PDB file of C-alpha atoms in Angstrom:
ATOM      1  CA  UNK A 130      40.462  -4.554  35.729  1.00 89.00           C
ATOM      2  CA  UNK A 131      42.416  -1.766  38.397  1.00 90.00           C
ATOM      3  CA  UNK A 132      42.276   1.894  37.584  1.00 91.00           C
ATOM      4  CA  UNK A 133      45.512   2.571  38.872  1.00 89.00           C
ATOM      5  CA  UNK A 134      46.528   6.619  39.919  1.00 90.00           C
ATOM      6  CA  UNK A 135      50.132   6.858  40.943  1.00 85.00           C
ATOM      7  CA  UNK A 136      53.528   8.941  41.144  1.00 84.00           C
ATOM      8  CA  UNK A 137      56.736   8.909  40.811  1.00 81.00           C
ATOM      9  CA  UNK A 138      56.136   8.708  45.208  1.00 84.00           C
ATOM     10  CA  UNK A 139      53.998   5.323  44.695  1.00 84.00           C
ATOM     11  CA  UNK A 140      50.134   4.345  44.472  1.00 88.00           C
ATOM     12  CA  UNK A 141      47.976   7.503  44.833  1.00 91.00           C
ATOM     13  CA  UNK A 142      45.126   5.357  43.880  1.00 93.00           C
ATOM     14  CA  UNK A 143      44.164   1.602  43.270  1.00 92.00           C
ATOM     15  CA  UNK A 144      40.800   1.189  42.089  1.00 95.00           C
ATOM     16  CA  UNK A 145      39.487  -2.916  42.017  1.00 94.00           C
ATOM     17  CA  UNK A 146      36.605  -2.790  39.161  1.00 95.00           C
ATOM     18  CA  UNK A 147      33.668  -4.166  39.828  1.00 94.00           C
ATOM     19  CA  UNK A 148      33.407  -7.227  37.412  1.00 92.00           C
ATOM     20  CA  UNK A 149      31.438  -6.850  33.843  1.00 94.00           C
ATOM     21  CA  UNK A 150      31.808  -2.726  34.556  1.00 96.00           C
ATOM     22  CA  UNK A 151      32.620  -0.958  31.559  1.00 95.00           C
ATOM     23  CA  UNK A 152      34.813   2.398  32.644  1.00 96.00           C
ATOM     24  CA  UNK A 153      32.488   5.027  30.983  1.00 96.00           C
ATOM     25  CA  UNK A 154      32.719   8.662  31.398  1.00 96.00           C
ATOM     26  CA  UNK A 155      30.541   9.304  34.683  1.00 97.00           C
ATOM     27  CA  UNK A 156      31.487   5.865  36.009  1.00 97.00           C
ATOM     28  CA  UNK A 157      35.297   7.378  35.622  1.00 96.00           C
ATOM     29  CA  UNK A 158      34.489  11.060  36.118  1.00 96.00           C
ATOM     30  CA  UNK A 159      33.074   9.862  39.953  1.00 97.00           C
ATOM     31  CA  UNK A 160      36.271   7.754  40.831  1.00 96.00           C
ATOM     32  CA  UNK A 161      38.361  11.499  39.859  1.00 95.00           C
ATOM     33  CA  UNK A 162      35.724  13.662  41.950  1.00 94.00           C
ATOM     34  CA  UNK A 163      35.491  11.355  44.915  1.00 95.00           C
ATOM     35  CA  UNK A 164      38.136   8.610  46.226  1.00 96.00           C
ATOM     36  CA  UNK A 165      40.893  10.206  44.473  1.00 94.00           C
ATOM     37  CA  UNK A 166      40.197  13.630  45.307  1.00 92.00           C
ATOM     38  CA  UNK A 167      40.186  12.225  48.463  1.00 94.00           C
ATOM     39  CA  UNK A 168      43.349   9.981  47.922  1.00 93.00           C
ATOM     40  CA  UNK A 169      45.632  12.809  46.178  1.00 92.00           C
ATOM     41  CA  UNK A 170      44.143  15.496  49.479  1.00 92.00           C
ATOM     42  CA  UNK A 171      45.798  12.746  52.247  1.00 94.00           C
ATOM     43  CA  UNK A 172      48.747  11.430  50.471  1.00 91.00           C
ATOM     44  CA  UNK A 173      49.859  14.849  48.725  1.00 91.00           C
ATOM     45  CA  UNK A 174      48.153  17.422  50.556  1.00 91.00           C
ATOM     46  CA  UNK A 175      50.676  20.362  48.752  1.00 87.00           C
ATOM     47  CA  UNK A 176      49.611  18.542  45.427  1.00 82.00           C
ATOM     48  CA  UNK A 177      46.060  18.949  46.397  1.00 76.00           C
ATOM     49  CA  UNK A 178      46.886  22.067  47.852  1.00 77.00           C
ATOM     50  CA  UNK A 179      48.106  24.284  43.888  1.00 78.00           C
ATOM     51  CA  UNK A 180      47.123  21.474  41.675  1.00 79.00           C
ATOM     52  CA  UNK A 181      48.536  18.659  39.998  1.00 85.00           C
ATOM     53  CA  UNK A 182      49.216  17.238  36.683  1.00 86.00           C
ATOM     54  CA  UNK A 183      47.647  13.735  34.725  1.00 88.00           C
ATOM     55  CA  UNK A 184      48.903  11.786  32.931  1.00 85.00           C
ATOM     56  CA  UNK A 185      46.372   9.675  30.626  1.00 86.00           C
ATOM     57  CA  UNK A 186      45.809   7.937  27.943  1.00 82.00           C
ATOM     58  CA  UNK A 187      43.164   8.626  25.007  1.00 81.00           C
ATOM     59  CA  UNK A 188      41.343   6.062  26.087  1.00 86.00           C
ATOM     60  CA  UNK A 189      37.118   7.278  24.909  1.00 91.00           C
ATOM     61  CA  UNK A 190      36.078   7.753  28.790  1.00 93.00           C
ATOM     62  CA  UNK A 191      39.113   9.850  29.797  1.00 91.00           C
ATOM     63  CA  UNK A 192      38.913  12.652  26.227  1.00 90.00           C
ATOM     64  CA  UNK A 193      34.751  12.223  26.337  1.00 95.00           C
ATOM     65  CA  UNK A 194      33.143  15.693  27.486  1.00 96.00           C
ATOM     66  CA  UNK A 195      31.609  14.751  30.573  1.00 95.00           C
ATOM     67  CA  UNK A 196      34.979  14.013  31.907  1.00 95.00           C
ATOM     68  CA  UNK A 197      36.898  16.841  30.596  1.00 94.00           C
ATOM     69  CA  UNK A 198      34.603  19.157  32.923  1.00 96.00           C
ATOM     70  CA  UNK A 199      35.569  17.108  35.256  1.00 95.00           C
ATOM     71  CA  UNK A 200      38.611  17.577  35.378  1.00 93.00           C
ATOM     72  CA  UNK A 201      38.061  21.620  34.423  1.00 93.00           C
ATOM     73  CA  UNK A 202      35.813  21.906  37.499  1.00 92.00           C
ATOM     74  CA  UNK A 203      38.437  20.007  39.886  1.00 90.00           C
ATOM     75  CA  UNK A 204      41.545  22.325  38.627  1.00 89.00           C
ATOM     76  CA  UNK A 205      43.176  19.085  37.336  1.00 91.00           C
ATOM     77  CA  UNK A 206      45.885  20.156  34.079  1.00 90.00           C
ATOM     78  CA  UNK A 207      45.911  17.605  31.458  1.00 89.00           C
ATOM     79  CA  UNK A 208      49.215  16.096  29.727  1.00 85.00           C
ATOM     80  CA  UNK A 209      49.050  15.530  26.607  1.00 79.00           C
ATOM     81  CA  UNK A 210      49.644  12.082  25.484  1.00 74.00           C
ATOM     82  CA  UNK A 211      49.823  11.710  22.128  1.00 73.00           C
ATOM     83  CA  UNK A 212      48.591   8.933  19.799  1.00 72.00           C
ATOM     84  CA  UNK A 213      50.736   5.678  18.882  1.00 69.00           C
ATOM     85  CA  UNK A 214      52.547   6.365  21.631  1.00 67.00           C
ATOM     86  CA  UNK A 215      53.827   3.657  23.809  1.00 62.00           C
ATOM     87  CA  UNK A 216      56.935   5.010  25.040  1.00 64.00           C
ATOM     88  CA  UNK A 217      55.144   7.701  27.318  1.00 63.00           C
ATOM     89  CA  UNK A 218      53.011   4.921  29.217  1.00 67.00           C
ATOM     90  CA  UNK A 219      54.955   4.478  31.929  1.00 65.00           C
ATOM     91  CA  UNK A 220      52.246   1.908  33.128  1.00 70.00           C
ATOM     92  CA  UNK A 221      53.483  -0.479  30.184  1.00 69.00           C
ATOM     93  CA  UNK A 222      57.201  -0.005  31.350  1.00 69.00           C
ATOM     94  CA  UNK A 223      57.172  -0.024  35.147  1.00 72.00           C
ATOM     95  CA  UNK A 224      54.183  -0.487  37.161  1.00 75.00           C
ATOM     96  CA  UNK A 225      52.866  -3.971  34.959  1.00 78.00           C
ATOM     97  CA  UNK A 226      56.096  -5.715  35.064  1.00 78.00           C
ATOM     98  CA  UNK A 227      56.883  -4.986  38.450  1.00 76.00           C
ATOM     99  CA  UNK A 228      53.674  -5.993  39.495  1.00 78.00           C
ATOM    100  CA  UNK A 229      54.312  -9.510  37.365  1.00 76.00           C
ATOM    101  CA  UNK A 230      57.637  -9.994  38.858  1.00 77.00           C
ATOM    102  CA  UNK A 231      56.108  -9.174  42.152  1.00 71.00           C
ATOM    103  CA  UNK A 232      54.510 -13.185  43.267  1.00 69.00           C
ATOM    104  CA  UNK A 233      51.843 -12.960  40.699  1.00 80.00           C
ATOM    105  CA  UNK A 234      53.512 -14.938  37.804  1.00 78.00           C
ATOM    106  CA  UNK A 235      53.054 -18.004  37.629  1.00 81.00           C
ATOM    107  CA  UNK A 236      50.554 -18.226  40.224  1.00 83.00           C
ATOM    108  CA  UNK A 237      46.914 -19.395  40.626  1.00 86.00           C
ATOM    109  CA  UNK A 238      44.220 -17.551  42.284  1.00 88.00           C
ATOM    110  CA  UNK A 239      40.806 -19.403  43.350  1.00 92.00           C
ATOM    111  CA  UNK A 240      39.039 -15.824  43.261  1.00 91.00           C
ATOM    112  CA  UNK A 241      39.118 -12.623  41.535  1.00 89.00           C
ATOM    113  CA  UNK A 242      38.924 -11.133  45.090  1.00 90.00           C
ATOM    114  CA  UNK A 243      42.358 -13.796  45.749  1.00 90.00           C
ATOM    115  CA  UNK A 244      44.093 -11.818  42.594  1.00 87.00           C
ATOM    116  CA  UNK A 245      42.932  -7.906  44.003  1.00 88.00           C
ATOM    117  CA  UNK A 246      44.274  -8.628  47.256  1.00 90.00           C
ATOM    118  CA  UNK A 247      47.581  -9.422  46.293  1.00 87.00           C
ATOM    119  CA  UNK A 248      47.770  -7.260  43.305  1.00 85.00           C
ATOM    120  CA  UNK A 249      46.404  -4.076  45.527  1.00 87.00           C
ATOM    121  CA  UNK A 250      49.310  -5.050  47.974  1.00 86.00           C
ATOM    122  CA  UNK A 251      52.410  -5.375  45.473  1.00 83.00           C
ATOM    123  CA  UNK A 252      50.811  -2.075  44.365  1.00 82.00           C
ATOM    124  CA  UNK A 253      50.832  -0.273  48.018  1.00 81.00           C
ATOM    125  CA  UNK A 254      54.101  -1.916  48.518  1.00 82.00           C
ATOM    126  CA  UNK A 255      56.248  -0.186  45.744  1.00 76.00           C
ATOM    127  CA  UNK A 256      57.970   3.326  46.025  1.00 71.00           C
TER     128      UNK A 256
END
């Protein structure tokens, strides 16, 4: 599984979740506070300094109080995601089809590492 954070310019951060790991509020909050915050500062310093808007779905880890507290501490504004609104899920309509189209469809990977490397390479080359 990959947690992918992107904007209209490209991928900001692609986090590979280890096999058998559950995305909890603590896990997700640590990603927001650590690697995502660092990547945002490096790749989009104008947003890191002035605040930015995060659009996420209504997954339990995203709605958890601990996550909401982390988001408030980081000064991130949340764009609401209404329930049952697949037309507002850019991953489903843009990101995933692009990854599948670019040499993932029809290929067989021997290891998780090989698959994750291929996906990360595609994500990081997208604009």
